[in-house]
């Protein structure tokens, strides 16, 4: 970066303007109390006003009533204005109250100010270990020579065998207290940085989508060319470095096996004896739970951007239809005006009407209709052996219970067939329950019916008899 680039950041970057602001200590104190401290996002206006009122009350009590004279709501509006861009103000779907979220630039400033305090213990060994681990993975996974790869794997196996032999001999090396604290601090720092990265990822997605919406607003070409440009841009977002890395993190976090492994490692980390007296050790076990809301918020932003793009296209189609109706009305108005004052001379030619001649003998002769004999005698049936209770023994198939069965099976797998769902939760209402699953599959966007494959289902009646049915294969998938 040169002088001009740095000077441009000084003049335009929201983070730099936050550091230069006169009320920067108040803003940063509030951001820490409302957002970064409790790790919260997307808070309502009234909730934020309550938090800011508490901060202002404490400061006015110690600094004087004239220190911060403005009400809390005005501070929020000022920090969310386009001149500041420290907070993002928006309206959630279906709600009238505005919501606020901390921008990526403001969060970077908060993290930087927190690091200015200094640390009693600086993690150096764990950082060096992480550098070696990442460097080894980068070099080894990029090697194309099979002999070199095999030699490196053999070396790793020899090292593992030597370590296993040392453990068998009773020589077990346990991480010391400073080493354990070093790695724990590195772990929490990486987890905190990962949470702050999600705001920047979401902001990048929103910036890319803003470019698409600007293109739609100023488009002068055909509808097909517009759709092609939009789909190309969406593909660029998904295939960009930002999109691929985020999707990779989402797939890793959604894997049941890897999620169980991560949870087990976090639980074991909290039981390390060297870290028994460490503060906030219980928060380590819930690191992955803090990631899920942040990732879901980013995914919800991507879905919301797609919905906004659909509405923009619908508005454009509406305008085109409106233009067509205006043209039709102008044609009708011109026709009415021409009817009242027709032009002189011949202005249109129409072929004269003609009569088709049909000879009488070409017509078919009359043919009387045939009489159909109807057997109208009714025989009275003997219904003494019919059980009338069957008319009243009706039952209801609870679709919510069927949805719960599907969600329970998908909690452990990416997708499941109807046979797997009924194997985990046997059919209790027979064919009617199968029809209920069919209806859920047709109404869901995450289910597929494959008519080329079949699956066999079986259920047991109250009298002990077994019924079987062969149906098309239904595959339920986990929503993205």
C-alpha positions as a printed Julia matrix, in Angstrom:
480×3 Matrix{Float64}:
   0.0     0.0     0.0
   1.23    3.48   -0.86
   0.53    6.9     0.62
  -2.58    7.51   -1.48
  -4.19    4.18   -0.59
  -3.6     4.76    3.13
  -4.91    8.32    2.9
  -8.04    7.02    1.11
  -8.65    4.57    3.96
  -8.2     7.38    6.46
 -10.82    9.46    4.73
 -13.38    6.77    3.84
 -12.99    3.64    5.98
 -15.64    3.33    8.75
 -13.16    1.74   11.14
 -10.75    4.64   10.86
 -13.56    7.14   11.37
 -14.56    5.25   14.53
 -11.06    5.64   15.96
 -11.1     9.36   15.14
 -14.58    9.97   16.6
 -14.91   12.07   19.75
 -17.32    9.59   21.37
 -15.29    6.53   20.31
 -14.84    5.3    23.94
 -18.62    5.36   24.45
 -19.3     3.58   21.16
 -16.67    0.89   21.76
 -17.86    0.32   25.33
 -21.4    -0.15   24.06
 -20.33   -2.45   21.21
 -18.46   -4.67   23.68
 -21.38   -4.73   26.13
 -24.08   -5.44   23.53
 -22.39   -7.48   20.78
 -18.86   -8.85   21.19
 -19.0    -9.49   24.96
 -22.09  -11.77   25.04
 -21.45  -12.81   21.4
 -24.84  -11.6    20.14
 -26.06  -10.46   16.74
 -29.19   -8.93   15.22
 -30.65   -7.2    18.28
 -33.85   -5.2    18.32
 -33.86   -1.44   18.77
 -35.51   -1.45   22.19
 -33.12   -4.07   23.53
 -30.13   -2.04   22.37
 -31.6     1.14   23.84
 -31.88   -0.6    27.22
 -28.24   -1.71   27.08
 -27.03    1.73   25.99
 -29.13    3.41   28.72
 -27.35    1.25   31.32
 -23.95    2.26   29.9
 -24.92    5.95   29.8
 -26.3     5.82   33.35
 -23.01    4.52   34.72
 -20.94    7.06   32.78
 -23.17   10.02   33.73
 -23.03    8.96   37.36
 -19.24    9.12   37.37
 -18.51   11.75   34.69
 -21.43   14.1    35.22
 -24.89   14.47   33.7
 -23.63   16.77   30.94
 -21.06   14.3    29.64
 -23.39   12.52   27.17
 -26.56   14.64   26.9
 -28.22   12.91   23.91
 -30.74   10.06   24.38
 -29.77    6.5    23.51
 -31.95    6.34   20.4
 -30.16    9.28   18.79
 -26.78    7.65   19.37
 -28.01    4.48   17.64
 -29.32    6.42   14.64
 -26.07    8.38   14.4
 -23.88    5.24   14.52
 -26.04    3.5    11.88
 -26.07    6.48    9.48
 -24.35    6.27    6.1
 -21.67    8.69    7.32
 -20.65    6.28   10.11
 -21.57    2.71    9.08
 -20.59    1.32   12.48
 -23.97   -0.41   12.86
 -26.13   -1.98   10.17
 -29.8    -1.05   10.57
 -32.4    -3.19    8.82
 -35.93   -4.56    9.2
 -36.43   -8.29    9.69
 -39.2    -9.9     7.59
 -42.59   -9.58    9.26
 -41.42   -7.15   11.99
 -41.91   -3.41   12.38
 -39.09   -2.85   14.88
 -35.68   -2.12   13.31
 -32.8    -4.47   14.12
 -29.1    -3.64   14.41
 -25.92   -5.6    13.87
 -22.26   -4.69   14.28
 -20.45   -4.16   10.99
 -17.22   -5.97   10.16
 -15.21   -2.72   10.25
 -16.49   -1.82   13.72
 -15.77   -5.32   15.03
 -12.19   -5.1    13.71
 -11.73   -1.91   15.7
 -13.18   -3.55   18.83
 -10.76   -6.5    18.53
  -7.84   -4.13   17.91
  -8.64   -2.0    20.96
  -8.97   -5.12   23.11
  -5.51   -6.24   22.0
  -4.04   -2.85   22.97
  -4.44   -3.72   26.67
  -1.68   -6.3    26.39
  -1.75   -9.87   27.63
  -0.33  -11.42   30.76
   0.45  -14.58   28.83
   1.37  -14.54   25.14
   0.94  -17.79   23.21
   4.13  -18.39   21.22
   4.81  -22.12   21.3
   1.3   -23.04   20.12
   1.56  -20.51   17.28
   4.84  -22.05   16.17
   3.27  -25.51   16.37
   0.32  -24.31   14.29
   2.67  -22.81   11.7
   4.56  -26.09   11.4
   1.32  -28.09   11.13
  -0.15  -25.84    8.45
   3.15  -25.7     6.55
   3.52  -29.49    6.61
  -0.02  -29.98    5.37
   0.49  -27.41    2.62
   3.69  -29.02    1.37
   2.66  -32.66    1.78
  -0.8   -32.32    0.29
   0.62  -30.41   -2.7
   3.33  -33.01   -3.5
   2.7   -34.85   -6.78
   5.61  -37.33   -6.63
   4.22  -40.64   -5.24
   7.63  -41.74   -3.95
   8.02  -38.59   -1.88
   4.49  -38.93   -0.52
   5.1   -42.55    0.46
   8.43  -41.66    2.11
   6.75  -38.91    4.18
   3.92  -41.25    5.24
   6.48  -43.91    6.17
   8.34  -41.37    8.27
   5.11  -40.42   10.04
   4.31  -44.06   10.71
   7.81  -44.66   12.14
   7.33  -41.71   14.45
   3.94  -43.03   15.58
   5.38  -46.5    16.18
   8.22  -45.01   18.24
   5.79  -42.98   20.34
   3.57  -46.04   20.88
   6.61  -48.03   22.06
   7.54  -45.28   24.52
   4.02  -45.39   25.94
   4.23  -49.18   26.28
   7.5   -48.71   28.17
   5.75  -46.36   30.59
   7.34  -43.18   29.25
   4.25  -41.0    28.73
   4.91  -37.33   28.09
   2.1   -35.08   29.31
   1.79  -31.44   28.3
   2.9   -29.1    31.08
   0.7   -26.4    32.57
   2.25  -23.49   30.62
   2.08  -25.5    27.4
  -1.57  -26.4    27.97
  -2.43  -22.77   28.77
  -0.53  -21.67   25.67
  -2.57  -23.97   23.41
  -5.85  -23.07   25.16
  -5.25  -19.37   24.57
  -4.44  -20.05   20.93
  -7.64  -22.11   20.62
  -9.9   -19.41   22.07
  -8.22  -16.7    19.98
  -8.76  -18.66   16.76
 -12.39  -19.37   17.69
 -13.01  -15.67   18.44
 -11.38  -14.61   15.18
 -13.52  -17.14   13.31
 -16.7   -15.6    14.7
 -15.58  -12.13   13.63
 -14.84  -13.44   10.12
 -18.48  -14.38    9.59
 -19.55  -10.72    9.63
 -17.01   -9.94    6.92
 -18.12  -12.94    4.85
 -21.74  -11.83    5.13
 -20.79   -8.28    4.17
 -18.92   -9.53    1.09
 -21.97  -11.57   -0.01
 -24.18   -8.52    0.45
 -21.79   -6.33   -1.59
 -21.75   -8.83   -4.46
 -25.54   -8.98   -4.45
 -25.79   -5.19   -4.45
 -23.87   -5.16   -7.72
 -26.41   -7.58   -9.23
 -29.38   -5.49   -8.1
 -27.81   -2.37   -9.56
 -27.4    -4.25  -12.83
 -31.09   -5.23  -12.76
 -32.2    -1.66  -12.06
 -30.26   -0.28  -15.04
 -30.8    -3.16  -17.49
 -31.99   -2.25  -20.98
 -31.62   -5.61  -22.74
 -33.95   -8.58  -23.03
 -35.27  -10.64  -20.13
 -33.31  -13.72  -21.22
 -30.02  -11.84  -21.3
 -30.77  -10.42  -17.85
 -31.45  -13.87  -16.4
 -28.25  -15.19  -17.96
 -26.27  -12.35  -16.37
 -27.89  -12.94  -12.97
 -27.28  -16.69  -12.98
 -23.69  -16.11  -14.06
 -23.19  -13.69  -11.19
 -24.75  -16.12   -8.7
 -22.42  -18.82   -9.99
 -19.5   -16.44   -9.56
 -20.52  -15.86   -5.93
 -20.78  -19.59   -5.21
 -17.54  -20.44   -7.01
 -15.55  -17.5    -5.63
 -12.82  -18.09   -3.06
 -15.07  -16.65   -0.38
 -18.01  -18.85   -1.36
 -15.99  -22.07   -1.68
 -14.24  -21.67    1.67
 -17.51  -20.82    3.42
 -19.28  -23.81    1.84
 -16.39  -26.04    2.87
 -16.67  -24.84    6.47
 -20.45  -25.4     6.38
 -20.06  -28.95    5.05
 -17.44  -29.7     7.7
 -19.62  -28.36   10.49
 -22.71  -30.22    9.22
 -20.97  -33.61    9.03
 -22.38  -35.78   11.87
 -19.11  -37.69   12.29
 -16.88  -34.61   12.37
 -19.32  -32.76   14.62
 -19.3   -35.62   17.14
 -15.5   -35.77   16.97
 -15.23  -32.01   17.57
 -17.64  -32.15   20.51
 -15.77  -35.07   22.04
 -12.42  -33.24   21.74
 -13.86  -30.11   23.36
 -15.29  -32.12   26.24
 -11.97  -33.88   26.78
 -10.15  -30.54   26.71
 -12.24  -29.27   29.64
 -11.16  -32.29   31.72
  -7.4   -31.64   31.4
  -5.92  -31.42   34.87
  -3.43  -28.67   33.95
  -6.35  -26.4    32.97
  -8.56  -27.14   35.97
  -8.13  -23.65   37.48
  -8.48  -21.73   34.21
 -11.28  -19.16   34.01
 -14.13  -19.66   31.53
 -13.09  -23.23   30.85
 -16.73  -24.24   30.4
 -16.99  -21.86   27.44
 -14.48  -24.01   25.55
 -16.95  -26.9    25.44
 -19.53  -24.66   23.73
 -17.31  -23.17   21.01
 -19.11  -25.07   18.25
 -22.48  -23.89   19.55
 -21.36  -20.28   19.04
 -20.44  -21.04   15.42
 -23.81  -22.46   14.41
 -25.88  -19.24   14.9
 -23.2   -17.21   13.08
 -23.08  -19.61   10.14
 -26.87  -19.83   10.01
 -27.04  -16.02    9.92
 -24.71  -15.97    6.91
 -26.76  -18.69    5.2
 -29.96  -16.76    5.94
 -28.39  -13.69    4.34
 -27.66  -15.65    1.16
 -31.26  -16.94    1.08
 -32.62  -13.45    1.7
 -30.51  -12.05   -1.13
 -31.94  -14.68   -3.49
 -35.48  -13.75   -2.43
 -34.77  -10.06   -3.01
 -33.43  -10.87   -6.46
 -36.64  -12.79   -7.23
 -38.74   -9.8    -6.17
 -36.7    -7.49   -8.38
 -37.35   -9.78  -11.35
 -41.06   -9.92  -10.51
 -41.18   -6.12  -10.42
 -39.5    -5.95  -13.8
 -42.01   -8.43  -15.27
 -44.84   -6.36  -13.8
 -43.5    -3.23  -15.45
 -43.24   -5.04  -18.8
 -46.83   -6.28  -18.49
 -47.93   -2.78  -17.59
 -46.25   -1.47  -20.72
 -48.02   -4.09  -22.84
 -51.38   -3.1   -21.36
 -50.64    0.55  -22.12
 -49.95   -0.35  -25.76
 -53.21   -2.31  -25.95
 -55.14    0.61  -24.47
 -53.57    3.0   -26.98
 -54.6     0.71  -29.85
 -58.17    0.52  -28.52
 -58.32    4.31  -28.08
 -57.08    4.81  -31.64
 -59.71    2.39  -32.96
 -62.51    4.25  -31.15
 -61.3     7.6   -32.49
 -61.13    6.19  -36.01
 -64.69    4.87  -35.72
 -66.05    8.34  -35.01
 -64.04    9.99  -37.81
 -63.05    7.37  -40.4
 -60.45    8.41  -42.97
 -61.47    9.06  -46.54
 -60.69    6.6   -49.28
 -59.78    2.92  -48.98
 -57.55    2.28  -45.98
 -58.08   -1.51  -45.54
 -59.09   -4.43  -47.75
 -60.98   -7.5   -46.49
 -61.89  -10.57  -48.54
 -65.6   -10.69  -49.41
 -67.65  -13.4   -47.66
 -68.63  -16.48  -49.68
 -71.21  -19.25  -49.31
 -70.23  -22.9   -49.45
 -72.68  -24.81  -51.72
 -73.71  -28.25  -50.43
 -75.88  -30.56  -52.61
 -78.92  -32.09  -50.93
 -77.89  -35.64  -51.76
 -74.62  -35.16  -49.96
 -76.44  -35.06  -46.65
 -76.81  -38.38  -44.81
 -80.24  -39.98  -44.44
 -82.05  -39.95  -41.15
 -81.23  -42.9   -38.94
 -83.44  -43.49  -35.93
 -81.69  -44.04  -32.62
 -81.53  -47.48  -31.2
 -83.39  -48.28  -28.03
 -81.18  -49.42  -25.17
 -82.7   -51.89  -22.76
 -81.85  -51.06  -19.17
 -82.14  -53.64  -16.42
 -83.71  -51.61  -13.64
 -84.57  -54.33  -11.19
 -82.9   -53.89   -7.79
 -82.16  -56.77   -5.52
 -82.08  -56.17   -1.81
 -78.8   -57.34   -0.32
 -78.5   -59.13    2.96
 -76.33  -56.84    5.12
 -76.81  -58.67    8.38
 -73.16  -59.84    8.27
 -71.75  -56.34    7.61
 -70.12  -54.64   10.6
 -71.36  -51.04   10.66
 -68.7   -50.06   13.23
 -66.18  -49.76   10.37
 -67.96  -46.57    9.26
 -67.19  -44.92   12.6
 -63.7   -46.28   13.3
 -61.93  -43.44   11.49
 -58.49  -42.12   12.45
 -56.29  -39.11   11.69
 -52.7   -39.19   10.38
 -50.65  -36.56   12.2
 -48.3   -34.99    9.64
 -46.34  -33.19   12.36
 -45.44  -36.58   13.84
 -44.29  -37.76   10.41
 -42.16  -34.61    9.97
 -40.63  -35.21   13.4
 -39.75  -38.79   12.37
 -38.02  -37.53    9.22
 -36.09  -34.81   11.1
 -34.95  -37.3    13.72
 -33.48  -39.6    11.07
 -31.89  -36.69    9.14
 -30.18  -35.48   12.33
 -27.73  -38.37   11.92
 -27.47  -38.47    8.11
 -27.42  -36.15    5.11
 -30.36  -37.96    3.46
 -32.65  -40.92    4.12
 -35.14  -42.99    2.15
 -38.7   -43.67    3.22
 -37.73  -47.26    3.97
 -35.04  -46.02    6.4
 -37.52  -43.68    8.09
 -40.11  -46.44    8.53
 -37.41  -48.8     9.77
 -36.55  -46.35   12.56
 -40.21  -45.46   13.19
 -42.45  -48.38   12.12
 -45.76  -47.73   10.43
 -48.62  -47.7    12.91
 -51.46  -46.55   10.65
 -50.78  -48.63    7.58
 -51.37  -47.39    4.07
 -52.8   -44.06    5.24
 -49.47  -43.22    6.9
 -47.6   -44.05    3.65
 -49.92  -41.64    1.81
 -49.05  -39.0     4.44
 -45.33  -39.45    3.73
 -46.08  -39.15    0.0
 -47.89  -35.86    0.58
 -44.97  -34.49    2.64
 -42.54  -35.48   -0.12
 -44.57  -33.7    -2.82
 -44.9   -30.54   -0.73
 -41.22  -30.36    0.3
 -38.39  -28.87   -1.76
 -35.9   -31.22   -0.07
 -37.52  -34.54   -1.08
 -37.19  -36.53   -4.3
 -39.49  -39.23   -5.72
 -37.66  -41.64   -8.03
 -40.16  -43.6   -10.15
 -37.38  -45.77  -11.6
 -36.55  -47.32   -8.22
 -38.9   -49.09   -5.84
 -38.82  -49.9    -2.15
 -40.75  -52.41   -0.03
 -42.58  -51.37    3.12
 -44.28  -53.63    5.64
 -46.49  -53.09    8.68
 -48.36  -55.24   11.16
 -52.1   -55.09   11.77
 -53.64  -55.31   15.25
 -54.62  -58.95   14.61
 -50.96  -59.86   14.01
 -51.11  -60.16   10.22
 -48.48  -58.41    8.1
 -49.19  -56.23    5.09
 -46.64  -55.23    2.45
 -46.55  -52.48   -0.17
 -44.18  -51.73   -3.05
 -43.92  -48.0    -3.72
 -41.67  -45.61   -5.6
 -38.45  -44.65   -3.88
 -38.73  -41.47   -1.79
 -35.52  -39.74   -0.63
 -35.66  -37.04    2.04
 -32.73  -34.58    2.26
 -31.59  -32.19    4.94
 -32.5   -28.55    4.17
 -29.49  -26.39    3.27
